[in-house]
PDB file of C-alpha atoms and ligand atoms in Angstrom:
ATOM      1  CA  UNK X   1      -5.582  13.173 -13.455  1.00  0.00           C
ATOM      2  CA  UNK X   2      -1.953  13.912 -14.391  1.00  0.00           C
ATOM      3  CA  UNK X   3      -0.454  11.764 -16.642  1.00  0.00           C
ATOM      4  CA  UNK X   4       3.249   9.612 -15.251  1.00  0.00           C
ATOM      5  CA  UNK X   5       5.201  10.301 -17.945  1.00  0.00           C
ATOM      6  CA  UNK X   6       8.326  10.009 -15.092  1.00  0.00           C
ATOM      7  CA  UNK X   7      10.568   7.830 -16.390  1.00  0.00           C
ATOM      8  CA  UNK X   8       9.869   8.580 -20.521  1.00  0.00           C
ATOM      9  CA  UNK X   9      13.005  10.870 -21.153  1.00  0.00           C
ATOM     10  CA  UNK X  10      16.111   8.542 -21.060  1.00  0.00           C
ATOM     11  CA  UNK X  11      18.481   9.455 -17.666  1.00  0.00           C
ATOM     12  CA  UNK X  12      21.770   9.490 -17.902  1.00  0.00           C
ATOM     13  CA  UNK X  13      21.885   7.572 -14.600  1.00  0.00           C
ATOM     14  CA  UNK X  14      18.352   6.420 -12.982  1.00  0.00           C
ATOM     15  CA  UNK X  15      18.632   7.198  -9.035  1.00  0.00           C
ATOM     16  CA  UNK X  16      16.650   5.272  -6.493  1.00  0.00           C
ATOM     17  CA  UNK X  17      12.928   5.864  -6.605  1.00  0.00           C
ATOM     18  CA  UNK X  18      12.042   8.396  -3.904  1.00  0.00           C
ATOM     19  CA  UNK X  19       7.739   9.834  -3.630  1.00  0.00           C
ATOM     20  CA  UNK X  20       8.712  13.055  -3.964  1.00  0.00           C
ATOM     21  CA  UNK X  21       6.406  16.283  -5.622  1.00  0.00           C
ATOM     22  CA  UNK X  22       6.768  14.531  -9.089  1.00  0.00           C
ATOM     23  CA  UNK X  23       5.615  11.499  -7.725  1.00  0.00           C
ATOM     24  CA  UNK X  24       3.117  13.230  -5.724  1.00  0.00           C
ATOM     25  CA  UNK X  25       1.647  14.768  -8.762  1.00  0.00           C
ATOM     26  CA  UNK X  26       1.236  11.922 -11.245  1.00  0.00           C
ATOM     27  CA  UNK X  27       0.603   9.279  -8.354  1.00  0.00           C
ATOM     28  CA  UNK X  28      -2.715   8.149  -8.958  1.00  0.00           C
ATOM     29  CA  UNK X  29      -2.086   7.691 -12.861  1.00  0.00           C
ATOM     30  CA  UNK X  30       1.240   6.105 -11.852  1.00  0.00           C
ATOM     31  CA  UNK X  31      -0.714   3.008  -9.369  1.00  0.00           C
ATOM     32  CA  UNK X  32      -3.883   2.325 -11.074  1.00  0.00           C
ATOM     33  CA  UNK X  33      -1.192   2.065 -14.539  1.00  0.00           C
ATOM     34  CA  UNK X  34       1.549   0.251 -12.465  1.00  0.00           C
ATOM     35  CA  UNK X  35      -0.614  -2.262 -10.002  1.00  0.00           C
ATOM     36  CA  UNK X  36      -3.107  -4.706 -11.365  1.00  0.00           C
ATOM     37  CA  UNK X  37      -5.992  -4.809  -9.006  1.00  0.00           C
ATOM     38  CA  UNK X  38      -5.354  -1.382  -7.291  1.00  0.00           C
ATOM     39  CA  UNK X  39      -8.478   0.206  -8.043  1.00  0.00           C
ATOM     40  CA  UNK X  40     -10.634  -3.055  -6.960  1.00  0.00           C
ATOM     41  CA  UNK X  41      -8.471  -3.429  -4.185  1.00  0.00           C
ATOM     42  CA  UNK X  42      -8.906   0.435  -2.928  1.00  0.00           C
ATOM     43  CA  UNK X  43     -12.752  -0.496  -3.365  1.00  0.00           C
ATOM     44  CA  UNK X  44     -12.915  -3.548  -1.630  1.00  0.00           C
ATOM     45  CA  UNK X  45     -11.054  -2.353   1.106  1.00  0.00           C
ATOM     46  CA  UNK X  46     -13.881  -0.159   2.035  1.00  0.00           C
ATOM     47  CA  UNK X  47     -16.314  -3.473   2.100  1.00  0.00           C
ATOM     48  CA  UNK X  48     -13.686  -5.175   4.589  1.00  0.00           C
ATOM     49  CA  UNK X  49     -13.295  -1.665   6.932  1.00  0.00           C
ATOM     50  CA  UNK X  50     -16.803  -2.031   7.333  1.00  0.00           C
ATOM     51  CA  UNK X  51     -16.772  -5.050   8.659  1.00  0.00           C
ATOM     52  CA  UNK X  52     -14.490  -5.012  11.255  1.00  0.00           C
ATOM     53  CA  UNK X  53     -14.759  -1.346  12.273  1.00  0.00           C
ATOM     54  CA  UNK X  54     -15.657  -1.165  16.099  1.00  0.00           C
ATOM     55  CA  UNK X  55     -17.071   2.061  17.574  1.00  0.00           C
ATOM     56  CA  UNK X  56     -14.994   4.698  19.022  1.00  0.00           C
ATOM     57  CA  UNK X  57     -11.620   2.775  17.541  1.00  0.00           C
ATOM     58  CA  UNK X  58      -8.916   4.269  15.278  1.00  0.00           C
ATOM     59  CA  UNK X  59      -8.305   3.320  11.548  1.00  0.00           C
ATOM     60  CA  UNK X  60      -5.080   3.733  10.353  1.00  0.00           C
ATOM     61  CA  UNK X  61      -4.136   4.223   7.062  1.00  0.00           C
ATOM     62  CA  UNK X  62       0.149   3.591   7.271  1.00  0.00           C
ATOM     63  CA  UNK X  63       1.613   4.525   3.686  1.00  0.00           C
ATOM     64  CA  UNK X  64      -1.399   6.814   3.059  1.00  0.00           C
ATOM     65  CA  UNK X  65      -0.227   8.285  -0.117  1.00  0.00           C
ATOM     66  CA  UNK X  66      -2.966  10.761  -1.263  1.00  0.00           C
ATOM     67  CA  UNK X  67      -5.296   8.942   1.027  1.00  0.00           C
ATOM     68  CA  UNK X  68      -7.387   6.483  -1.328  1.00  0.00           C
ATOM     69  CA  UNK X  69      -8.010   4.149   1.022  1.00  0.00           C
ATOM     70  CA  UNK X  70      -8.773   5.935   3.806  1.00  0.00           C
ATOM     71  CA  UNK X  71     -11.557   7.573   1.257  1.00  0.00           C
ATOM     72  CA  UNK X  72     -12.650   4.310   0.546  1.00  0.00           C
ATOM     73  CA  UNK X  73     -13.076   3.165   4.289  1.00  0.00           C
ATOM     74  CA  UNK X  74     -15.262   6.014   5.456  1.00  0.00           C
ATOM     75  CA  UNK X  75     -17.449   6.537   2.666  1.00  0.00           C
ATOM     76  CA  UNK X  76     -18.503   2.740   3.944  1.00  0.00           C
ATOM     77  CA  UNK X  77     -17.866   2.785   7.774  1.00  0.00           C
ATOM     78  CA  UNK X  78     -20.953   3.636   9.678  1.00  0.00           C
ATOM     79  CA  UNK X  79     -19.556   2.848  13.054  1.00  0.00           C
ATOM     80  CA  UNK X  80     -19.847   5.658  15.801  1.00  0.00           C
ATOM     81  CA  UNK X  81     -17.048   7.555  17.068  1.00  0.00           C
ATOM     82  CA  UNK X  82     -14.568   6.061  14.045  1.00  0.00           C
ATOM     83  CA  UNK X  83     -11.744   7.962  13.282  1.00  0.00           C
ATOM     84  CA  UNK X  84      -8.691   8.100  10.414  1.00  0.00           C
ATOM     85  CA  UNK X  85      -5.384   8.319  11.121  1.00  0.00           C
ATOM     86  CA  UNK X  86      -3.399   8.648   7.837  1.00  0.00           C
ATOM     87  CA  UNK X  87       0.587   8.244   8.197  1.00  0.00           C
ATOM     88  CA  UNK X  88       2.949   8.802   5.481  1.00  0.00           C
ATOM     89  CA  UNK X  89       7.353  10.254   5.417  1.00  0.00           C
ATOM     90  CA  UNK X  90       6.848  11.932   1.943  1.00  0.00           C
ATOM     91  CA  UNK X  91       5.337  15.425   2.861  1.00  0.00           C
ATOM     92  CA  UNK X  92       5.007  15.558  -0.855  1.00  0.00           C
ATOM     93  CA  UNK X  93       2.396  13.488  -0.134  1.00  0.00           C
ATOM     94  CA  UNK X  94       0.763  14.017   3.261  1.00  0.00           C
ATOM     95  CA  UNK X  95       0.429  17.756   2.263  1.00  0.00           C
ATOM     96  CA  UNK X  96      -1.224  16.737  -0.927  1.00  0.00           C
ATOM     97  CA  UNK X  97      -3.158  13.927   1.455  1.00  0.00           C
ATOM     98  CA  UNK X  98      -4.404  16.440   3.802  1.00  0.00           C
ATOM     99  CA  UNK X  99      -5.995  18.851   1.297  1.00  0.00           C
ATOM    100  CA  UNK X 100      -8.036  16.130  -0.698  1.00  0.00           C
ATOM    101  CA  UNK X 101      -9.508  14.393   3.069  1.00  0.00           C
ATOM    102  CA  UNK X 102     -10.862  18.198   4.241  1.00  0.00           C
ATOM    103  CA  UNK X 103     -12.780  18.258   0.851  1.00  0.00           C
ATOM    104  CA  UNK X 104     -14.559  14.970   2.036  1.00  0.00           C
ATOM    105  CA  UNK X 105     -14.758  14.375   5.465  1.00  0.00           C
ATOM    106  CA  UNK X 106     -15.311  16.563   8.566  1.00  0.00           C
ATOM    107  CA  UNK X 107     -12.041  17.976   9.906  1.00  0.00           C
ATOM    108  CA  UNK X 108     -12.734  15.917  13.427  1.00  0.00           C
ATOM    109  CA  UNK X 109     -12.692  12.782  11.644  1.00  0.00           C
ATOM    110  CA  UNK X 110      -9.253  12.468  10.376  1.00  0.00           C
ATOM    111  CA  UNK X 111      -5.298  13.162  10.826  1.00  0.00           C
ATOM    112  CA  UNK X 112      -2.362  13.100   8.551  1.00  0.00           C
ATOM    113  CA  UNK X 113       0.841  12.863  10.283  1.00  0.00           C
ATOM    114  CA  UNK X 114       3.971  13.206   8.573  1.00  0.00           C
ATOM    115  CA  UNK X 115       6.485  10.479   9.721  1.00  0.00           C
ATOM    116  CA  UNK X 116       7.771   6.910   9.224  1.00  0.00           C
ATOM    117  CA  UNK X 117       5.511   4.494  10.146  1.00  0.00           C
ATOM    118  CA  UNK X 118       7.591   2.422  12.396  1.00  0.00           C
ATOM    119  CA  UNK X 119       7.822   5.932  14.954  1.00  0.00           C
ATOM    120  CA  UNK X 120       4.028   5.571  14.981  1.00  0.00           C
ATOM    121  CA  UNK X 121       2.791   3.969  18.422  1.00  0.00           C
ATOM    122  CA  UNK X 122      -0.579   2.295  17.165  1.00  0.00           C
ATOM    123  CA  UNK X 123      -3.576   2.752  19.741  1.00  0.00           C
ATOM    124  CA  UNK X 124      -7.063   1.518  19.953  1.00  0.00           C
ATOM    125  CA  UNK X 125      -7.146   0.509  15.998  1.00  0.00           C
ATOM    126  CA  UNK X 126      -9.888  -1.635  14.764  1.00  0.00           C
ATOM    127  CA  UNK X 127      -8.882  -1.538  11.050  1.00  0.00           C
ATOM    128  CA  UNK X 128      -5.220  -1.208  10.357  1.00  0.00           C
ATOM    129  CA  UNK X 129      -4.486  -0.562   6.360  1.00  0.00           C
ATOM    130  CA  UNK X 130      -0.713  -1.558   4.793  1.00  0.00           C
ATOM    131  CA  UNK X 131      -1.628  -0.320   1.340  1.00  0.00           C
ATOM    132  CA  UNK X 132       1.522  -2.007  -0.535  1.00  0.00           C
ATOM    133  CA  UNK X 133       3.620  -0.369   1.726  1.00  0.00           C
ATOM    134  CA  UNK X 134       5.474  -2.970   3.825  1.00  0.00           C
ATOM    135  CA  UNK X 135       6.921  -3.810   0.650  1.00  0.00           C
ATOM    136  CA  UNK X 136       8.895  -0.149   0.989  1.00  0.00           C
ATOM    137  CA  UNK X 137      10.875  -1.246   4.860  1.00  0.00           C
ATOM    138  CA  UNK X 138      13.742  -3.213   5.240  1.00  0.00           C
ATOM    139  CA  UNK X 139      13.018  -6.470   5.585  1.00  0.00           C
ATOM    140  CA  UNK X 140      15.013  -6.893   8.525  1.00  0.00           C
ATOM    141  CA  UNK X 141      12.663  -4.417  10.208  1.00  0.00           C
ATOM    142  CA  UNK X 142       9.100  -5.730   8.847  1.00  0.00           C
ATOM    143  CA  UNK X 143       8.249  -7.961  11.825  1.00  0.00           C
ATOM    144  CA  UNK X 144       8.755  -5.216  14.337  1.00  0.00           C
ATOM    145  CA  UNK X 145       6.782  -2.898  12.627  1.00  0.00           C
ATOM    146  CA  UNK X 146       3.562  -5.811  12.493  1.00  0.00           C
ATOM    147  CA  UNK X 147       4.527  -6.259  16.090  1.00  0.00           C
ATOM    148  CA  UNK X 148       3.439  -2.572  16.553  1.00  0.00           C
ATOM    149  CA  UNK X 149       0.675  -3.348  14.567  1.00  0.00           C
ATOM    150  CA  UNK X 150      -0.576  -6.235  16.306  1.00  0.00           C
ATOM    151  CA  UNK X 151       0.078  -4.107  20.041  1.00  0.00           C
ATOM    152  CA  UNK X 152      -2.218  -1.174  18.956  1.00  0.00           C
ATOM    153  CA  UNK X 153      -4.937  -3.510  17.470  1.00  0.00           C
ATOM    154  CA  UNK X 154      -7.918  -4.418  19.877  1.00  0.00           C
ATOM    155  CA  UNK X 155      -9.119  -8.106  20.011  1.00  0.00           C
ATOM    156  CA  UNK X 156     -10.703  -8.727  16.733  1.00  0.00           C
ATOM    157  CA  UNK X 157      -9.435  -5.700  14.897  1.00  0.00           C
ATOM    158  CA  UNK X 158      -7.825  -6.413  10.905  1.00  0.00           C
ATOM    159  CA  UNK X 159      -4.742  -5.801   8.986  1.00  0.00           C
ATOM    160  CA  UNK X 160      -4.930  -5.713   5.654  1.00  0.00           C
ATOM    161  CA  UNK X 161      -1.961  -6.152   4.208  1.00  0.00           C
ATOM    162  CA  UNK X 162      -1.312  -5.926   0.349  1.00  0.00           C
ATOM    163  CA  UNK X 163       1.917  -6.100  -1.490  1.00  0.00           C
ATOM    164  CA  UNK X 164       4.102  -6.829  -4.779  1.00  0.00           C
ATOM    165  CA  UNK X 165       5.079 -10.755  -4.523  1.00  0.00           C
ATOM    166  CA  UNK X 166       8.163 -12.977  -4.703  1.00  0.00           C
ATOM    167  CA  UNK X 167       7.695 -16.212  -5.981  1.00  0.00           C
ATOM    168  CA  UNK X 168      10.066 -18.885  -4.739  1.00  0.00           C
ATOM    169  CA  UNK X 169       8.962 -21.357  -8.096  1.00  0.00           C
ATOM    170  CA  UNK X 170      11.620 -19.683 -10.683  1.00  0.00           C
ATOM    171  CA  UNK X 171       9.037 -20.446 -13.901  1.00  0.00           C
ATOM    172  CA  UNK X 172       5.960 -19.062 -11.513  1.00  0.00           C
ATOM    173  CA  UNK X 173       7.778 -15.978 -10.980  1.00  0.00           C
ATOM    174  CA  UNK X 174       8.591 -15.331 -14.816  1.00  0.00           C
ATOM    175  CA  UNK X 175       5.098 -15.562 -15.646  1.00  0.00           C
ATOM    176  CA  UNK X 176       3.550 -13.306 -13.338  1.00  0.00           C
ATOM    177  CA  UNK X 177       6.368 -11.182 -14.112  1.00  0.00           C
ATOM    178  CA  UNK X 178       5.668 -10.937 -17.698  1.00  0.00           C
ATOM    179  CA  UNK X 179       2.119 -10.795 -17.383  1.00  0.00           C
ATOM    180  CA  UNK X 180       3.106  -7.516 -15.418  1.00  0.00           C
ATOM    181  CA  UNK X 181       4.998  -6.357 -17.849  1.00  0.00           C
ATOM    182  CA  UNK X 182       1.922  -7.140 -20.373  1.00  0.00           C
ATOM    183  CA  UNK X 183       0.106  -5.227 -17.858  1.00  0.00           C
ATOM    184  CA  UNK X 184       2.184  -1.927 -17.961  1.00  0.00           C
ATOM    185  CA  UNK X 185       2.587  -2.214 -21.604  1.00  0.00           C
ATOM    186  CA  UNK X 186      -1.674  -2.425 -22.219  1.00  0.00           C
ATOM    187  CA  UNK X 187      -1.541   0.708 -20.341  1.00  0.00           C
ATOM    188  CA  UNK X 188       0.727   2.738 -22.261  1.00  0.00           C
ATOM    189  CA  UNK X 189       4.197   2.586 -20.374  1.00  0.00           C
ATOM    190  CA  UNK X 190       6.775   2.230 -23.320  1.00  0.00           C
ATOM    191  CA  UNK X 191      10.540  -0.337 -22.797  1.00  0.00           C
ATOM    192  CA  UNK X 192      11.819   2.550 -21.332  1.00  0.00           C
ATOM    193  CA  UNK X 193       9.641   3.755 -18.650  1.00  0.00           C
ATOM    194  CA  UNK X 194       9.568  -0.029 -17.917  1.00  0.00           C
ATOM    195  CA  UNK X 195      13.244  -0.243 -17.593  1.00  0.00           C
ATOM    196  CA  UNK X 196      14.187   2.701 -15.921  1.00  0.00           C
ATOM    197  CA  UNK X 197      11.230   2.607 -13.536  1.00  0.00           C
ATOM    198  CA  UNK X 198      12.273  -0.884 -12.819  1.00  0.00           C
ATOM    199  CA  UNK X 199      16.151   0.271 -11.815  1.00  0.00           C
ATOM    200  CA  UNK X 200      14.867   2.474  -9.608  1.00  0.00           C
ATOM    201  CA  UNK X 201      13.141   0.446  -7.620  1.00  0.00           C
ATOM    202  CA  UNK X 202      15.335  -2.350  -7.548  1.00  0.00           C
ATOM    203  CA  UNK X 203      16.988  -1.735  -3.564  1.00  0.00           C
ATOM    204  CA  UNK X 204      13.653   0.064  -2.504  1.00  0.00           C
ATOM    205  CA  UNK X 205      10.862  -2.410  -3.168  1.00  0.00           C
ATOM    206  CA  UNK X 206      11.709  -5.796  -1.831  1.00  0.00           C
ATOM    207  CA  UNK X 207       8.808  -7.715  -2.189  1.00  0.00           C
ATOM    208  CA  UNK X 208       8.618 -11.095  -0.003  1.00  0.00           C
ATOM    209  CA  UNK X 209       7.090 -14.448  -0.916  1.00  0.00           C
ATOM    210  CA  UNK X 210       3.268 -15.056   0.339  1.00  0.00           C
ATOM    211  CA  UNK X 211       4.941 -18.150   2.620  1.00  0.00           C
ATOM    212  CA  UNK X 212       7.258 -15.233   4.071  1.00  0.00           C
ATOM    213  CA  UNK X 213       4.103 -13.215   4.641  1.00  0.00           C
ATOM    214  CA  UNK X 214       2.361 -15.514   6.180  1.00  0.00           C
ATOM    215  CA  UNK X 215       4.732 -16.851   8.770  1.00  0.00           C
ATOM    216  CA  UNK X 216       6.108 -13.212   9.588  1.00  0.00           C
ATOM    217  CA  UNK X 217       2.143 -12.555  10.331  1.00  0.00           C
ATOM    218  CA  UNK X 218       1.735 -15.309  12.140  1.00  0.00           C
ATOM    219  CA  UNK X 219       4.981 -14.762  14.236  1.00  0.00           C
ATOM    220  CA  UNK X 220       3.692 -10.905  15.035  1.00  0.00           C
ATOM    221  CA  UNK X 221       0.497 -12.925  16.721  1.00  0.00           C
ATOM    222  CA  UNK X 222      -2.375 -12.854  14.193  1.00  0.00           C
ATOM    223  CA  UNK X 223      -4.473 -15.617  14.367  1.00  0.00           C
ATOM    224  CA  UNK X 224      -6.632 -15.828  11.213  1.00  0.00           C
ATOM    225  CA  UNK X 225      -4.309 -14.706   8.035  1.00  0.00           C
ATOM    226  CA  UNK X 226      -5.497 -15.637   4.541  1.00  0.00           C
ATOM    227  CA  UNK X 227      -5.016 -13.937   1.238  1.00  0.00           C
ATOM    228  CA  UNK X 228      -7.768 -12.330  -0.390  1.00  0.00           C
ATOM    229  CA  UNK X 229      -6.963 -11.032  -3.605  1.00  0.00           C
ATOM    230  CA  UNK X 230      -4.287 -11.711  -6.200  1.00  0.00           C
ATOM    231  CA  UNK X 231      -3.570  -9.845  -9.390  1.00  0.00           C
ATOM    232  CA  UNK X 232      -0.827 -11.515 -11.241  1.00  0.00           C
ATOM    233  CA  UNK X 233       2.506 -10.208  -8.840  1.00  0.00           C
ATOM    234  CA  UNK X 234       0.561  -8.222  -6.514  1.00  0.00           C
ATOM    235  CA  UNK X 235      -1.887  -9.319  -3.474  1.00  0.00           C
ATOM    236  CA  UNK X 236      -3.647  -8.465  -0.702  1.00  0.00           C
ATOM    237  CA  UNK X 237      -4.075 -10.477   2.551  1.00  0.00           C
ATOM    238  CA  UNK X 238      -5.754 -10.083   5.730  1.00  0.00           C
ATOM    239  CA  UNK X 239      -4.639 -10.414   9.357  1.00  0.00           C
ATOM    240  CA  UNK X 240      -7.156 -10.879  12.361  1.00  0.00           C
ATOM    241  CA  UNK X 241      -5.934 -10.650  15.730  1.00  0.00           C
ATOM    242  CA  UNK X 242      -8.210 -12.865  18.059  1.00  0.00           C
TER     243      UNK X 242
HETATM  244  C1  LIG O   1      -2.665   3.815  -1.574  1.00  0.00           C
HETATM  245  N1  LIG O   1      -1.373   3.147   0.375  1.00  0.00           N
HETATM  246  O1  LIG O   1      -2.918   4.632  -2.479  1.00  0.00           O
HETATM  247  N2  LIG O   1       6.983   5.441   6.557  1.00  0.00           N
HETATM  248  C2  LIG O   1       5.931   6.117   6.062  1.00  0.00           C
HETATM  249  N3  LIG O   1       5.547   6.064   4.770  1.00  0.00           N
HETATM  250  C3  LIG O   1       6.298   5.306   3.940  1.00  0.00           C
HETATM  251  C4  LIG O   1       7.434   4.595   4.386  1.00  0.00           C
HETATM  252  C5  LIG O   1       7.766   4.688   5.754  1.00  0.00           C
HETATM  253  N4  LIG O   1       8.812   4.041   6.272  1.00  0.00           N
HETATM  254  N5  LIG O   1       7.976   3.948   3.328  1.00  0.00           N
HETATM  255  C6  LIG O   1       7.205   4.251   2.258  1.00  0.00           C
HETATM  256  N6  LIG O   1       6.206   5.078   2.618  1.00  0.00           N
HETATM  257  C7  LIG O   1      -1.357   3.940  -0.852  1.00  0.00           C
HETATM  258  C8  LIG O   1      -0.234   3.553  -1.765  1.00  0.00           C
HETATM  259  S1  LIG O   1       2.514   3.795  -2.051  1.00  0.00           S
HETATM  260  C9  LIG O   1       2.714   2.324  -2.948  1.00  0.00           C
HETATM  261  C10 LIG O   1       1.077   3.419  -1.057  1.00  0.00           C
HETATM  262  C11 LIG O   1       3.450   2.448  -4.212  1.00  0.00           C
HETATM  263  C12 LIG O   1       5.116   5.611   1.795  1.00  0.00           C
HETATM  264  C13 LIG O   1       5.575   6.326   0.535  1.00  0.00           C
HETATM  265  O2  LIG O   1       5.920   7.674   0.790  1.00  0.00           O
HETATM  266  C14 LIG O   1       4.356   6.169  -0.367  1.00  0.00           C
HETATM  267  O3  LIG O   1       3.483   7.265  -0.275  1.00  0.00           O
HETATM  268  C15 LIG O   1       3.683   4.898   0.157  1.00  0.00           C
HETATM  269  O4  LIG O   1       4.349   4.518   1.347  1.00  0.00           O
HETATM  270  C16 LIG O   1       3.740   3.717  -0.802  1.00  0.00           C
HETATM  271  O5  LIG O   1      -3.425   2.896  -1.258  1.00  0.00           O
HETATM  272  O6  LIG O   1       3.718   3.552  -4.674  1.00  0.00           O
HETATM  273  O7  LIG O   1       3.794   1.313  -4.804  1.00  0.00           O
END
């Protein structure tokens, strides 16, 4: 695994984050590093897909990255007739995506498409998968796009939906954000990748409160929504449509 060493060197001026090829390289050093709970949360996803797979259906995969969690999914899903669909605008990415899927599943059982999720009509999904990518839209679009969602879902299909949270109680939010920054720290990032990493995200992650979440998920149709993991800032929820 290449090691994110990004945002070491200082930059005269830090741009906005974009996944491009030196993303794409370093990417799975740079989550499991950057995310508390990513790896348990890639694992336990593939407990959840296999639950609420249906035969014949789609799973969708929408911010597929190298394709972790779509990994996770079918080495669990035992469901007949189940396929992948893996979405993601960075071909840095879906390229990268594409290769490491043919190494471990059969060429009929998966796609990688190249485009931005909200151009993506959903159809016949069972398991839909929003891998802390939401997080990534503007916000002003994020109900549409779990309107789409919901649409292409069949009656008792999932969304799982994790992200980076907002917390509306000003002391609640320091903590978790300094036990993030504990958390990056532990595993190696020095002030300055902290810092520099943290300007460029600043007006391209926009994370949302869980109260935000839950009402946008609720407006979008989804019946049963609870949240089932939480590591410090960063949780994962799911969404069942009835
Ligand atoms: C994982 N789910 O390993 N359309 C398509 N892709 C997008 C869009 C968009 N509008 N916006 C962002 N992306 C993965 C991790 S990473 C999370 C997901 C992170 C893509 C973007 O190119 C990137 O690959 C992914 O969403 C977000 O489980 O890096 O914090």
């Amino acid at each position: 695994m290449q090691r994110d060493a990004i945002y070491a060197l200082p930059q005269g001026q830090v741009v906005d984050f974009a996944f491009n090829e030196a993303v794409a390289d370093v990417f799975p050093d740079m989550i499991r590093r950057s995310v508390p709970g990513y790896e348990t949360i890639i694992g336990l996803l593939g407990i959840i897909a296999k639950r609420y797979a249906q035969p014949g259906t789609r799973i969708y995969d929408l911010g597929c990255s190298l394709g972790a969690a779509t990994l996770s999914m079918a080495s669990q899903v035992r469901e007949a007739g189940v396929s992948f669909v893996c979405v993601d605008n960075s071909a840095a990415m879906t390229s990268r995506c594409g290769q490491i899927l043919q190494r471990h599943l059969p060429a009929g059982q998966f796609q990688v498409i190249c485009d931005d999720i909200q151009a993506v009509t959903l159809e016949n999904a069972s398991v839909v998968v929003l891998n802390f990518t939401l997080q990534f839209l503007n916000p002003a679009e994020r109900l549409a796009m779990l309107r789409n969602i919901y649409a292409g879902l069949r009656p008792g299909g999932v969304l799982v939906l994790s992200e980076k949270l907002q917390f509306a109680d000003p002391a609640g939010q320091d903590l978790l954000t300094d036990l993030h920054l504990e958390f990056k720290r532990a595993n190696g990032y020095s002030e300055l990748e902290i810092s520099q990493k943290r300007s460029a995200l600043d007006n391209v992650l926009i994370p949302d409160t869980t109260a935000q979440h839950v009402e946008r998920l609720q407006a979008a149709g989804f019946g049963q929504v609870l949240q089932w993991f939480q590591g410090f800032n960063f949780a994962s929820m799911l969404a069942v449509k009835s």
